[in-house]
Amino acid sequence: MLDRVNLGGLWLKNPVTVASGTFGNGREYSAIWSEAASQAAVAPSSSTAPAAAATPPAATPPLSVLGARITKGVSAKPWPGNPGIRVTETASGLLNSIGLQNPGVEAFCASELPWLAAQDVPVIVNVC
């Protein structure tokens, strides 16, 4: 188990966070994580394996195991982001230029903040 971390006065249960932007605000991943957990719980065991060797699937932990969630960038006013092609393939992977698309702080506070506050993990809001 990782030790608690003090990040500028904010105590995290561990140092594991997500990168801003790559995780959205967490809602989508929370739903995916919950679905994966429910599918693992009902996954059939292999009929070719001996009964003694069959083990139940490991429980998928909730996103609250993270030390913190870091949101996408939130600006004072709604921001449409960059126009045109936002993602392109390169020889070394993908290049993206979303441009900090977000609904603005008022919409974020109305739609995302209540859900984030109900989670059992500190939230760090990326302000842009």
mmCIF file with all atom_site columns, C-alpha atoms in Angstrom:
data_model
loop_
_atom_site.group_PDB
_atom_site.id
_atom_site.type_symbol
_atom_site.label_atom_id
_atom_site.label_alt_id
_atom_site.label_comp_id
_atom_site.label_asym_id
_atom_site.label_entity_id
_atom_site.label_seq_id
_atom_site.pdbx_PDB_ins_code
_atom_site.Cartn_x
_atom_site.Cartn_y
_atom_site.Cartn_z
_atom_site.occupancy
_atom_site.B_iso_or_equiv
_atom_site.pdbx_formal_charge
_atom_site.auth_seq_id
_atom_site.auth_comp_id
_atom_site.auth_asym_id
_atom_site.auth_atom_id
_atom_site.pdbx_PDB_model_num
ATOM 1   C CA . MET A 1 1   ? 0.000   0.000   0.000   1.00 0.00 ? 1   MET A CA 1
ATOM 2   C CA . LEU A 1 2   ? 1.351   3.395   -0.922  1.00 0.00 ? 2   LEU A CA 1
ATOM 3   C CA . ASP A 1 3   ? 1.720   6.008   1.786   1.00 0.00 ? 3   ASP A CA 1
ATOM 4   C CA . ARG A 1 4   ? -0.278  9.190   2.102   1.00 0.00 ? 4   ARG A CA 1
ATOM 5   C CA . VAL A 1 5   ? 1.129   12.271  0.388   1.00 0.00 ? 5   VAL A CA 1
ATOM 6   C CA . ASN A 1 6   ? 0.852   15.928  1.336   1.00 0.00 ? 6   ASN A CA 1
ATOM 7   C CA . LEU A 1 7   ? 0.512   17.976  -1.845  1.00 0.00 ? 7   LEU A CA 1
ATOM 8   C CA . GLY A 1 8   ? 0.600   21.637  -0.808  1.00 0.00 ? 8   GLY A CA 1
ATOM 9   C CA . GLY A 1 9   ? -1.666  20.983  2.165   1.00 0.00 ? 9   GLY A CA 1
ATOM 10  C CA . LEU A 1 10  ? -3.968  18.585  0.309   1.00 0.00 ? 10  LEU A CA 1
ATOM 11  C CA . TRP A 1 11  ? -3.633  15.090  1.766   1.00 0.00 ? 11  TRP A CA 1
ATOM 12  C CA . LEU A 1 12  ? -3.867  12.292  -0.786  1.00 0.00 ? 12  LEU A CA 1
ATOM 13  C CA . LYS A 1 13  ? -4.218  8.656   0.283   1.00 0.00 ? 13  LYS A CA 1
ATOM 14  C CA . ASN A 1 14  ? -1.476  7.811   -2.252  1.00 0.00 ? 14  ASN A CA 1
ATOM 15  C CA . PRO A 1 15  ? 0.534   9.584   -4.988  1.00 0.00 ? 15  PRO A CA 1
ATOM 16  C CA . VAL A 1 16  ? -1.401  8.053   -7.909  1.00 0.00 ? 16  VAL A CA 1
ATOM 17  C CA . THR A 1 17  ? -3.348  10.564  -10.004 1.00 0.00 ? 17  THR A CA 1
ATOM 18  C CA . VAL A 1 18  ? -4.429  10.898  -13.611 1.00 0.00 ? 18  VAL A CA 1
ATOM 19  C CA . ALA A 1 19  ? -3.106  13.411  -16.114 1.00 0.00 ? 19  ALA A CA 1
ATOM 20  C CA . SER A 1 20  ? -5.351  16.381  -16.775 1.00 0.00 ? 20  SER A CA 1
ATOM 21  C CA . GLY A 1 21  ? -7.313  15.991  -19.972 1.00 0.00 ? 21  GLY A CA 1
ATOM 22  C CA . THR A 1 22  ? -6.555  12.320  -20.544 1.00 0.00 ? 22  THR A CA 1
ATOM 23  C CA . PHE A 1 23  ? -9.181  11.208  -18.042 1.00 0.00 ? 23  PHE A CA 1
ATOM 24  C CA . GLY A 1 24  ? -11.932 13.706  -18.846 1.00 0.00 ? 24  GLY A CA 1
ATOM 25  C CA . ASN A 1 25  ? -13.434 14.596  -15.494 1.00 0.00 ? 25  ASN A CA 1
ATOM 26  C CA . GLY A 1 26  ? -13.601 10.930  -14.497 1.00 0.00 ? 26  GLY A CA 1
ATOM 27  C CA . ARG A 1 27  ? -17.288 10.247  -15.116 1.00 0.00 ? 27  ARG A CA 1
ATOM 28  C CA . GLU A 1 28  ? -16.735 8.255   -18.312 1.00 0.00 ? 28  GLU A CA 1
ATOM 29  C CA . TYR A 1 29  ? -13.965 6.158   -16.790 1.00 0.00 ? 29  TYR A CA 1
ATOM 30  C CA . SER A 1 30  ? -16.028 5.563   -13.679 1.00 0.00 ? 30  SER A CA 1
ATOM 31  C CA . ALA A 1 31  ? -18.782 4.055   -15.824 1.00 0.00 ? 31  ALA A CA 1
ATOM 32  C CA . ILE A 1 32  ? -16.278 1.943   -17.805 1.00 0.00 ? 32  ILE A CA 1
ATOM 33  C CA . TRP A 1 33  ? -14.574 0.780   -14.600 1.00 0.00 ? 33  TRP A CA 1
ATOM 34  C CA . SER A 1 34  ? -17.926 -0.182  -13.040 1.00 0.00 ? 34  SER A CA 1
ATOM 35  C CA . GLU A 1 35  ? -18.965 -2.073  -16.186 1.00 0.00 ? 35  GLU A CA 1
ATOM 36  C CA . ALA A 1 36  ? -15.651 -3.948  -16.265 1.00 0.00 ? 36  ALA A CA 1
ATOM 37  C CA . ALA A 1 37  ? -16.112 -4.897  -12.610 1.00 0.00 ? 37  ALA A CA 1
ATOM 38  C CA . SER A 1 38  ? -19.625 -6.233  -13.204 1.00 0.00 ? 38  SER A CA 1
ATOM 39  C CA . GLN A 1 39  ? -18.496 -8.221  -16.267 1.00 0.00 ? 39  GLN A CA 1
ATOM 40  C CA . ALA A 1 40  ? -15.570 -9.712  -14.326 1.00 0.00 ? 40  ALA A CA 1
ATOM 41  C CA . ALA A 1 41  ? -17.941 -10.752 -11.542 1.00 0.00 ? 41  ALA A CA 1
ATOM 42  C CA . VAL A 1 42  ? -20.110 -12.787 -13.937 1.00 0.00 ? 42  VAL A CA 1
ATOM 43  C CA . ALA A 1 43  ? -17.365 -14.075 -16.253 1.00 0.00 ? 43  ALA A CA 1
ATOM 44  C CA . PRO A 1 44  ? -17.785 -17.837 -16.780 1.00 0.00 ? 44  PRO A CA 1
ATOM 45  C CA . SER A 1 45  ? -14.945 -20.022 -15.600 1.00 0.00 ? 45  SER A CA 1
ATOM 46  C CA . SER A 1 46  ? -13.128 -22.181 -18.134 1.00 0.00 ? 46  SER A CA 1
ATOM 47  C CA . SER A 1 47  ? -14.827 -25.551 -18.570 1.00 0.00 ? 47  SER A CA 1
ATOM 48  C CA . THR A 1 48  ? -11.463 -27.177 -19.336 1.00 0.00 ? 48  THR A CA 1
ATOM 49  C CA . ALA A 1 49  ? -9.829  -26.130 -16.054 1.00 0.00 ? 49  ALA A CA 1
ATOM 50  C CA . PRO A 1 50  ? -10.183 -28.422 -13.052 1.00 0.00 ? 50  PRO A CA 1
ATOM 51  C CA . ALA A 1 51  ? -12.707 -27.183 -10.494 1.00 0.00 ? 51  ALA A CA 1
ATOM 52  C CA . ALA A 1 52  ? -10.022 -26.848 -7.822  1.00 0.00 ? 52  ALA A CA 1
ATOM 53  C CA . ALA A 1 53  ? -7.992  -24.498 -10.040 1.00 0.00 ? 53  ALA A CA 1
ATOM 54  C CA . ALA A 1 54  ? -10.919 -22.172 -10.746 1.00 0.00 ? 54  ALA A CA 1
ATOM 55  C CA . THR A 1 55  ? -10.596 -18.882 -8.890  1.00 0.00 ? 55  THR A CA 1
ATOM 56  C CA . PRO A 1 56  ? -13.039 -16.004 -8.805  1.00 0.00 ? 56  PRO A CA 1
ATOM 57  C CA . PRO A 1 57  ? -12.010 -12.908 -10.768 1.00 0.00 ? 57  PRO A CA 1
ATOM 58  C CA . ALA A 1 58  ? -10.262 -10.214 -8.762  1.00 0.00 ? 58  ALA A CA 1
ATOM 59  C CA . ALA A 1 59  ? -12.553 -7.406  -7.712  1.00 0.00 ? 59  ALA A CA 1
ATOM 60  C CA . THR A 1 60  ? -12.092 -4.269  -9.789  1.00 0.00 ? 60  THR A CA 1
ATOM 61  C CA . PRO A 1 61  ? -11.548 -1.380  -7.388  1.00 0.00 ? 61  PRO A CA 1
ATOM 62  C CA . PRO A 1 62  ? -13.522 1.858   -7.709  1.00 0.00 ? 62  PRO A CA 1
ATOM 63  C CA . LEU A 1 63  ? -11.842 4.983   -9.012  1.00 0.00 ? 63  LEU A CA 1
ATOM 64  C CA . SER A 1 64  ? -11.626 6.165   -5.411  1.00 0.00 ? 64  SER A CA 1
ATOM 65  C CA . VAL A 1 65  ? -8.404  4.145   -5.138  1.00 0.00 ? 65  VAL A CA 1
ATOM 66  C CA . LEU A 1 66  ? -6.717  7.076   -6.880  1.00 0.00 ? 66  LEU A CA 1
ATOM 67  C CA . GLY A 1 67  ? -4.886  9.632   -4.769  1.00 0.00 ? 67  GLY A CA 1
ATOM 68  C CA . ALA A 1 68  ? -6.660  12.409  -6.684  1.00 0.00 ? 68  ALA A CA 1
ATOM 69  C CA . ARG A 1 69  ? -8.538  13.110  -9.866  1.00 0.00 ? 69  ARG A CA 1
ATOM 70  C CA . ILE A 1 70  ? -7.344  15.973  -12.008 1.00 0.00 ? 70  ILE A CA 1
ATOM 71  C CA . THR A 1 71  ? -10.005 17.442  -14.278 1.00 0.00 ? 71  THR A CA 1
ATOM 72  C CA . LYS A 1 72  ? -9.810  18.636  -17.832 1.00 0.00 ? 72  LYS A CA 1
ATOM 73  C CA . GLY A 1 73  ? -8.959  22.303  -18.230 1.00 0.00 ? 73  GLY A CA 1
ATOM 74  C CA . VAL A 1 74  ? -11.769 24.644  -17.171 1.00 0.00 ? 74  VAL A CA 1
ATOM 75  C CA . SER A 1 75  ? -11.824 28.253  -18.395 1.00 0.00 ? 75  SER A CA 1
ATOM 76  C CA . ALA A 1 76  ? -13.814 31.248  -17.161 1.00 0.00 ? 76  ALA A CA 1
ATOM 77  C CA . LYS A 1 77  ? -16.008 31.250  -20.287 1.00 0.00 ? 77  LYS A CA 1
ATOM 78  C CA . PRO A 1 78  ? -17.028 28.367  -22.546 1.00 0.00 ? 78  PRO A CA 1
ATOM 79  C CA . TRP A 1 79  ? -14.290 27.600  -25.060 1.00 0.00 ? 79  TRP A CA 1
ATOM 80  C CA . PRO A 1 80  ? -14.970 25.711  -28.308 1.00 0.00 ? 80  PRO A CA 1
ATOM 81  C CA . GLY A 1 81  ? -11.415 24.447  -28.731 1.00 0.00 ? 81  GLY A CA 1
ATOM 82  C CA . ASN A 1 82  ? -9.555  24.195  -31.987 1.00 0.00 ? 82  ASN A CA 1
ATOM 83  C CA . PRO A 1 83  ? -11.384 23.892  -35.310 1.00 0.00 ? 83  PRO A CA 1
ATOM 84  C CA . GLY A 1 84  ? -10.689 21.320  -37.964 1.00 0.00 ? 84  GLY A CA 1
ATOM 85  C CA . ILE A 1 85  ? -8.743  18.116  -37.615 1.00 0.00 ? 85  ILE A CA 1
ATOM 86  C CA . ARG A 1 86  ? -7.883  17.638  -33.946 1.00 0.00 ? 86  ARG A CA 1
ATOM 87  C CA . VAL A 1 87  ? -6.140  14.272  -34.030 1.00 0.00 ? 87  VAL A CA 1
ATOM 88  C CA . THR A 1 88  ? -3.746  12.928  -36.626 1.00 0.00 ? 88  THR A CA 1
ATOM 89  C CA . GLU A 1 89  ? -1.510  9.908   -36.892 1.00 0.00 ? 89  GLU A CA 1
ATOM 90  C CA . THR A 1 90  ? 2.233   10.461  -37.036 1.00 0.00 ? 90  THR A CA 1
ATOM 91  C CA . ALA A 1 91  ? 5.141   8.064   -37.521 1.00 0.00 ? 91  ALA A CA 1
ATOM 92  C CA . SER A 1 92  ? 5.619   7.928   -33.762 1.00 0.00 ? 92  SER A CA 1
ATOM 93  C CA . GLY A 1 93  ? 1.976   7.797   -32.617 1.00 0.00 ? 93  GLY A CA 1
ATOM 94  C CA . LEU A 1 94  ? -0.851  10.298  -32.407 1.00 0.00 ? 94  LEU A CA 1
ATOM 95  C CA . LEU A 1 95  ? -0.741  14.069  -32.232 1.00 0.00 ? 95  LEU A CA 1
ATOM 96  C CA . ASN A 1 96  ? -3.711  15.925  -30.825 1.00 0.00 ? 96  ASN A CA 1
ATOM 97  C CA . SER A 1 97  ? -4.653  19.567  -30.658 1.00 0.00 ? 97  SER A CA 1
ATOM 98  C CA . ILE A 1 98  ? -8.035  19.736  -28.947 1.00 0.00 ? 98  ILE A CA 1
ATOM 99  C CA . GLY A 1 99  ? -7.453  23.277  -27.746 1.00 0.00 ? 99  GLY A CA 1
ATOM 100 C CA . LEU A 1 100 ? -8.841  23.024  -24.191 1.00 0.00 ? 100 LEU A CA 1
ATOM 101 C CA . GLN A 1 101 ? -12.463 22.649  -25.290 1.00 0.00 ? 101 GLN A CA 1
ATOM 102 C CA . ASN A 1 102 ? -14.677 23.040  -22.217 1.00 0.00 ? 102 ASN A CA 1
ATOM 103 C CA . PRO A 1 103 ? -18.095 24.355  -21.168 1.00 0.00 ? 103 PRO A CA 1
ATOM 104 C CA . GLY A 1 104 ? -16.758 27.112  -18.882 1.00 0.00 ? 104 GLY A CA 1
ATOM 105 C CA . VAL A 1 105 ? -16.667 27.379  -15.114 1.00 0.00 ? 105 VAL A CA 1
ATOM 106 C CA . GLU A 1 106 ? -20.413 27.969  -14.558 1.00 0.00 ? 106 GLU A CA 1
ATOM 107 C CA . ALA A 1 107 ? -21.432 24.863  -16.516 1.00 0.00 ? 107 ALA A CA 1
ATOM 108 C CA . PHE A 1 108 ? -18.612 22.857  -14.920 1.00 0.00 ? 108 PHE A CA 1
ATOM 109 C CA . CYS A 1 109 ? -19.779 23.841  -11.430 1.00 0.00 ? 109 CYS A CA 1
ATOM 110 C CA . ALA A 1 110 ? -23.393 22.989  -12.286 1.00 0.00 ? 110 ALA A CA 1
ATOM 111 C CA . SER A 1 111 ? -22.840 19.665  -14.072 1.00 0.00 ? 111 SER A CA 1
ATOM 112 C CA . GLU A 1 112 ? -19.490 18.154  -13.061 1.00 0.00 ? 112 GLU A CA 1
ATOM 113 C CA . LEU A 1 113 ? -18.604 19.495  -9.629  1.00 0.00 ? 113 LEU A CA 1
ATOM 114 C CA . PRO A 1 114 ? -21.557 17.919  -7.744  1.00 0.00 ? 114 PRO A CA 1
ATOM 115 C CA . TRP A 1 115 ? -20.692 14.493  -9.172  1.00 0.00 ? 115 TRP A CA 1
ATOM 116 C CA . LEU A 1 116 ? -16.976 14.939  -8.442  1.00 0.00 ? 116 LEU A CA 1
ATOM 117 C CA . ALA A 1 117 ? -17.711 16.091  -4.881  1.00 0.00 ? 117 ALA A CA 1
ATOM 118 C CA . ALA A 1 118 ? -19.700 12.892  -4.255  1.00 0.00 ? 118 ALA A CA 1
ATOM 119 C CA . GLN A 1 119 ? -16.674 10.702  -5.061  1.00 0.00 ? 119 GLN A CA 1
ATOM 120 C CA . ASP A 1 120 ? -14.365 9.462   -2.344  1.00 0.00 ? 120 ASP A CA 1
ATOM 121 C CA . VAL A 1 121 ? -11.232 11.137  -3.709  1.00 0.00 ? 121 VAL A CA 1
ATOM 122 C CA . PRO A 1 122 ? -9.806  14.674  -3.742  1.00 0.00 ? 122 PRO A CA 1
ATOM 123 C CA . VAL A 1 123 ? -10.373 16.656  -6.927  1.00 0.00 ? 123 VAL A CA 1
ATOM 124 C CA . ILE A 1 124 ? -7.836  19.014  -8.451  1.00 0.00 ? 124 ILE A CA 1
ATOM 125 C CA . VAL A 1 125 ? -9.440  21.329  -10.998 1.00 0.00 ? 125 VAL A CA 1
ATOM 126 C CA . ASN A 1 126 ? -7.191  22.370  -13.876 1.00 0.00 ? 126 ASN A CA 1
ATOM 127 C CA . VAL A 1 127 ? -7.934  26.076  -14.367 1.00 0.00 ? 127 VAL A CA 1
ATOM 128 C CA . CYS A 1 128 ? -6.947  27.519  -17.733 1.00 0.00 ? 128 CYS A CA 1
#
